[in-house]
Amino acid sequence: MLFVRPGKLTDLDALAQMARTAQPVLHSLPHDRAALEARVALSEDSFRADVDFPGEEFYLFVLEDTATGKLLGTASIVAAAGYSEPFYAFRNDALIHASRELHVNRKIHALTMSHELTGKSRLAGFYVDPSLRGDAAAHLISRARMMYIAANRRRFTPEVFTLLLGVSDEHGASPFWEAVGRKFFGRDFEDVDIASGGRSRTFIAEVMPGYPLYVPLLPEAAQRVLGEPNASALLAYDIHLEEGFEPDRFVDIFDAGPVLTQQMDRTACVKHAAERTVREAAHQQGDAAYLVSSGSGESFRCVLADLPADAGMGAPLDGDVRAALNVKDGDVVRCVPLHQRDDEESKGDAA
């Protein structure tokens, strides 16, 4: 079975392989081995640290197969984006251009470089091995981060966001980059994307336009992709929407990919989390799939397991699940339904 745990330095070889093969590039996993080792070490220190408020902490999670010990995915949390340098994005503003004499009143969208996302917690570094079928593994590794946040609220800010890859063609060319970024950098998108290391570099402010970009003046191809996810990011986009994230007025400064945000307390894994007592069971028994987590710091674990809808029945878990979570009969775990019913369904059930 698959479970999520904090990454460790002993995972370095597997993480280095992910860094080499992952597409698109994972900024949370540098190609340089020394830099990658430093990143994993920072994560280990972050999980161990006694944190009262978010700072430079970085939390790296891995998806492990208990049968083989192989790592099949990774995802991370940045406690405060742009902690050492501002985090840049374009803010999509609506400006009013009006003339009484001409009877003109037009709302015109303009993109303004902004660092308003600086200091907010960020979900990043999502990757799942393409050999895994279905979307269960992707849900697990992505949303396990929110399960960790739910158990460690003081480590993170009241608002969380994520930035997803924008639209590009089969050759990796971004219409927005070609229309905007290339004009200022004179370089390929991938080169600058890697150099930016996650949108927190002063050279972005030094080179990108300081004045608003009027959207109607951009080529139609660039306008069409504003806030649209790349085909490879559609699953991640849907997972975040199910978690409660919403598209915001920000877009990525390089490829205009979507920025999704939400108040932490309104995300599904924080809002709907409930504690249950573990009960030994010979086999899984339940009505629906749940995200189930245990521990808080280095001991954090998260799995998918079928549980009864009635919380009074506790969490009947079989031996494999208990082993993956490192729990025993009588321990307490945190549980969230993998898929939330909408309000209308809930009202119908109540009636």
Short mmCIF file of C-alpha atoms in Angstrom, two decimals, residues 86-312:
data_model
loop_
_atom_site.label_atom_id
_atom_site.label_comp_id
_atom_site.label_asym_id
_atom_site.label_seq_id
_atom_site.Cartn_x
_atom_site.Cartn_y
_atom_site.Cartn_z
CA PRO A 86 9.85 38.66 -2.28
CA PHE A 87 7.61 36.18 -4.10
CA TYR A 88 6.46 37.71 -7.38
CA ALA A 89 3.28 37.23 -9.40
CA PHE A 90 1.15 39.32 -11.74
CA ARG A 91 -2.00 40.78 -10.20
CA ASN A 92 -4.88 41.03 -12.66
CA ASP A 93 -6.48 44.41 -11.95
CA ALA A 94 -9.58 45.91 -13.55
CA LEU A 95 -9.04 49.59 -14.41
CA ILE A 96 -11.82 51.97 -15.45
CA HIS A 97 -11.17 54.22 -18.46
CA ALA A 98 -14.01 56.70 -18.88
CA SER A 99 -14.88 59.90 -20.74
CA ARG A 100 -18.10 61.86 -20.16
CA GLU A 101 -17.60 63.78 -23.36
CA LEU A 102 -17.38 60.61 -25.47
CA HIS A 103 -19.81 58.60 -23.33
CA VAL A 104 -17.15 55.96 -22.86
CA ASN A 105 -16.85 53.82 -19.76
CA ARG A 106 -14.65 50.78 -20.22
CA LYS A 107 -13.26 48.26 -17.76
CA ILE A 108 -9.77 47.28 -18.92
CA HIS A 109 -7.74 44.49 -17.34
CA ALA A 110 -4.09 45.16 -16.59
CA LEU A 111 -1.36 42.96 -15.13
CA THR A 112 0.72 44.55 -12.38
CA MET A 113 3.79 42.94 -10.86
CA SER A 114 3.06 42.22 -7.20
CA HIS A 115 4.66 40.63 -4.17
CA GLU A 116 1.43 40.43 -2.11
CA LEU A 117 1.76 36.65 -1.85
CA THR A 118 5.03 37.04 0.03
CA GLY A 119 4.87 35.56 3.51
CA LYS A 120 1.89 33.28 2.86
CA SER A 121 2.16 29.50 3.13
CA ARG A 122 2.54 27.79 -0.23
CA LEU A 123 1.94 24.26 -1.50
CA ALA A 124 4.65 23.32 -4.00
CA GLY A 125 6.69 20.53 -5.57
CA PHE A 126 3.84 18.14 -6.48
CA TYR A 127 4.97 15.06 -8.44
CA VAL A 128 3.58 11.53 -8.87
CA ASP A 129 5.33 8.72 -10.74
CA PRO A 130 3.59 8.35 -14.12
CA SER A 131 3.52 4.56 -13.65
CA LEU A 132 0.78 4.93 -11.00
CA ARG A 133 -2.71 4.43 -12.39
CA GLY A 134 -5.79 6.39 -11.40
CA ASP A 135 -5.82 9.54 -9.29
CA ALA A 136 -5.88 8.10 -5.74
CA ALA A 137 -2.10 8.40 -5.29
CA ALA A 138 -2.16 11.99 -6.53
CA HIS A 139 -4.92 12.86 -4.06
CA LEU A 140 -2.97 11.21 -1.26
CA ILE A 141 0.41 12.92 -1.76
CA SER A 142 -1.15 16.30 -2.53
CA ARG A 143 -3.72 16.44 0.24
CA ALA A 144 -1.50 14.81 2.87
CA ARG A 145 0.13 18.24 3.06
CA MET A 146 -3.16 19.72 4.20
CA MET A 147 -3.57 16.91 6.72
CA TYR A 148 -0.17 17.89 8.13
CA ILE A 149 -1.23 21.55 8.23
CA ALA A 150 -4.46 20.59 10.02
CA ALA A 151 -2.40 18.92 12.75
CA ASN A 152 0.14 21.78 12.96
CA ARG A 153 -1.76 25.03 12.44
CA ARG A 154 0.69 27.32 14.22
CA ARG A 155 3.43 26.37 11.76
CA PHE A 156 1.54 28.01 8.88
CA THR A 157 -0.17 31.27 7.95
CA PRO A 158 -3.94 31.89 7.93
CA GLU A 159 -3.94 31.80 4.12
CA VAL A 160 -2.42 29.25 1.75
CA PHE A 161 -1.84 29.34 -2.01
CA THR A 162 -0.43 27.25 -4.81
CA LEU A 163 0.92 28.12 -8.24
CA LEU A 164 0.29 25.74 -11.16
CA LEU A 165 2.01 25.39 -14.51
CA GLY A 166 0.55 27.52 -17.28
CA VAL A 167 -0.28 26.61 -20.86
CA SER A 168 2.50 25.70 -23.29
CA ASP A 169 2.63 23.95 -26.66
CA GLU A 170 4.05 20.51 -27.49
CA HIS A 171 7.53 22.03 -27.68
CA GLY A 172 7.28 23.66 -24.25
CA ALA A 173 6.83 27.18 -25.61
CA SER A 174 4.57 29.41 -23.49
CA PRO A 175 2.42 31.93 -25.43
CA PHE A 176 2.50 34.32 -22.49
CA TRP A 177 6.27 34.05 -22.07
CA GLU A 178 6.82 34.66 -25.78
CA ALA A 179 4.60 37.75 -25.63
CA VAL A 180 5.99 39.21 -22.40
CA GLY A 181 8.92 37.53 -20.65
CA ARG A 182 11.09 36.97 -23.69
CA LYS A 183 10.83 40.66 -24.56
CA PHE A 184 12.53 41.56 -21.28
CA PHE A 185 14.83 38.59 -20.61
CA GLY A 186 15.74 37.59 -24.16
CA ARG A 187 16.02 33.98 -22.98
CA ASP A 188 14.03 30.75 -23.14
CA PHE A 189 11.27 30.23 -20.59
CA GLU A 190 12.82 27.08 -19.08
CA ASP A 191 16.18 28.80 -18.47
CA VAL A 192 14.63 31.66 -16.52
CA ASP A 193 12.10 29.38 -14.81
CA ILE A 194 14.90 27.25 -13.37
CA ALA A 195 16.99 30.29 -12.43
CA SER A 196 14.08 31.86 -10.57
CA GLY A 197 13.94 28.93 -8.16
CA GLY A 198 10.27 29.44 -7.34
CA ARG A 199 9.61 33.12 -8.13
CA SER A 200 11.66 34.54 -5.25
CA ARG A 201 14.57 36.24 -6.97
CA THR A 202 15.40 39.95 -7.05
CA PHE A 203 16.26 39.74 -10.77
CA ILE A 204 12.54 39.36 -11.49
CA ALA A 205 11.88 42.86 -10.15
CA GLU A 206 15.01 44.16 -11.88
CA VAL A 207 14.10 42.89 -15.36
CA MET A 208 10.31 42.48 -15.58
CA PRO A 209 8.14 45.55 -16.33
CA GLY A 210 7.40 47.82 -13.40
CA TYR A 211 4.37 49.36 -15.11
CA PRO A 212 1.02 47.63 -15.70
CA LEU A 213 0.62 45.53 -18.85
CA TYR A 214 -2.72 46.22 -20.50
CA VAL A 215 -4.21 42.84 -21.36
CA PRO A 216 -6.00 43.95 -24.58
CA LEU A 217 -2.60 44.99 -25.99
CA LEU A 218 -1.24 41.44 -25.64
CA PRO A 219 -1.49 38.96 -28.53
CA GLU A 220 -4.71 36.94 -28.44
CA ALA A 221 -2.73 33.74 -27.85
CA ALA A 222 -1.29 35.24 -24.65
CA GLN A 223 -4.68 36.56 -23.51
CA ARG A 224 -6.34 33.16 -23.94
CA VAL A 225 -3.97 31.39 -21.53
CA LEU A 226 -4.26 33.84 -18.62
CA GLY A 227 -5.00 31.79 -15.51
CA GLU A 228 -5.34 28.54 -17.48
CA PRO A 229 -3.54 25.39 -16.26
CA ASN A 230 -1.29 23.28 -18.45
CA ALA A 231 -2.79 19.94 -19.52
CA SER A 232 -0.26 18.21 -17.26
CA ALA A 233 -1.51 20.27 -14.29
CA LEU A 234 -5.24 19.58 -14.73
CA LEU A 235 -5.31 16.78 -12.15
CA ALA A 236 -3.48 18.93 -9.59
CA TYR A 237 -5.88 21.79 -10.42
CA ASP A 238 -8.92 19.60 -9.78
CA ILE A 239 -7.46 18.20 -6.54
CA HIS A 240 -6.91 21.70 -5.20
CA LEU A 241 -10.42 22.74 -6.17
CA GLU A 242 -11.80 19.75 -4.28
CA GLU A 243 -9.73 20.79 -1.28
CA GLY A 244 -11.49 24.16 -1.43
CA PHE A 245 -8.94 26.32 -3.23
CA GLU A 246 -10.24 28.97 -5.63
CA PRO A 247 -8.68 30.85 -8.56
CA ASP A 248 -7.46 34.26 -7.44
CA ARG A 249 -6.70 37.48 -9.29
CA PHE A 250 -3.03 36.51 -9.46
CA VAL A 251 -1.30 34.64 -12.29
CA ASP A 252 2.23 33.36 -12.65
CA ILE A 253 4.67 36.06 -13.68
CA PHE A 254 6.31 33.89 -16.35
CA ASP A 255 3.65 31.68 -18.00
CA ALA A 256 0.41 33.19 -16.58
CA GLY A 257 -0.50 29.89 -14.91
CA PRO A 258 -3.25 29.96 -12.27
CA VAL A 259 -2.72 30.92 -8.64
CA LEU A 260 -5.21 29.21 -6.33
CA THR A 261 -5.76 30.48 -2.78
CA GLN A 262 -7.90 29.82 0.26
CA GLN A 263 -8.19 30.71 3.92
CA MET A 264 -6.61 27.81 5.79
CA ASP A 265 -9.66 27.24 7.99
CA ARG A 266 -11.88 26.87 4.92
CA THR A 267 -9.87 24.07 3.30
CA ALA A 268 -11.46 20.62 3.45
CA CYS A 269 -8.72 18.92 5.46
CA VAL A 270 -8.77 21.62 8.13
CA LYS A 271 -12.52 22.28 8.17
CA HIS A 272 -13.69 18.66 8.11
CA ALA A 273 -10.93 16.95 10.11
CA ALA A 274 -12.20 14.73 12.94
CA GLU A 275 -10.32 12.59 15.42
CA ARG A 276 -11.19 8.91 15.74
CA THR A 277 -9.92 6.10 17.93
CA VAL A 278 -8.14 3.23 16.19
CA ARG A 279 -9.74 -0.20 16.44
CA GLU A 280 -8.02 -3.35 15.26
CA ALA A 281 -9.75 -5.00 12.31
CA ALA A 282 -8.94 -8.09 10.28
CA HIS A 283 -9.75 -6.26 7.06
CA GLN A 284 -10.80 -2.83 5.87
CA GLN A 285 -14.43 -2.05 6.59
CA GLY A 286 -16.09 1.17 5.67
CA ASP A 287 -18.50 3.17 3.57
CA ALA A 288 -16.08 5.55 1.85
CA ALA A 289 -12.42 6.44 1.37
CA TYR A 290 -10.85 8.69 3.98
CA LEU A 291 -7.55 10.47 4.36
CA VAL A 292 -6.19 9.16 7.66
CA SER A 293 -3.13 10.66 9.34
CA SER A 294 -1.15 10.08 12.51
CA GLY A 295 1.68 11.88 14.28
CA SER A 296 2.64 15.51 13.90
CA GLY A 297 6.36 16.15 13.38
CA GLU A 298 8.81 13.60 12.01
CA SER A 299 6.35 10.88 12.96
CA PHE A 300 3.65 12.17 10.58
CA ARG A 301 2.06 9.52 8.35
CA CYS A 302 -0.93 9.63 6.00
CA VAL A 303 -2.82 6.94 4.06
CA LEU A 304 -6.08 6.35 2.24
CA ALA A 305 -8.39 3.90 4.03
CA ASP A 306 -12.05 2.92 3.93
CA LEU A 307 -13.89 3.93 7.11
CA PRO A 308 -17.50 3.83 8.29
CA ALA A 309 -19.38 7.11 7.92
CA ASP A 310 -20.46 6.86 11.57
CA ALA A 311 -17.61 8.47 13.54
CA GLY A 312 -18.88 6.66 16.64
#
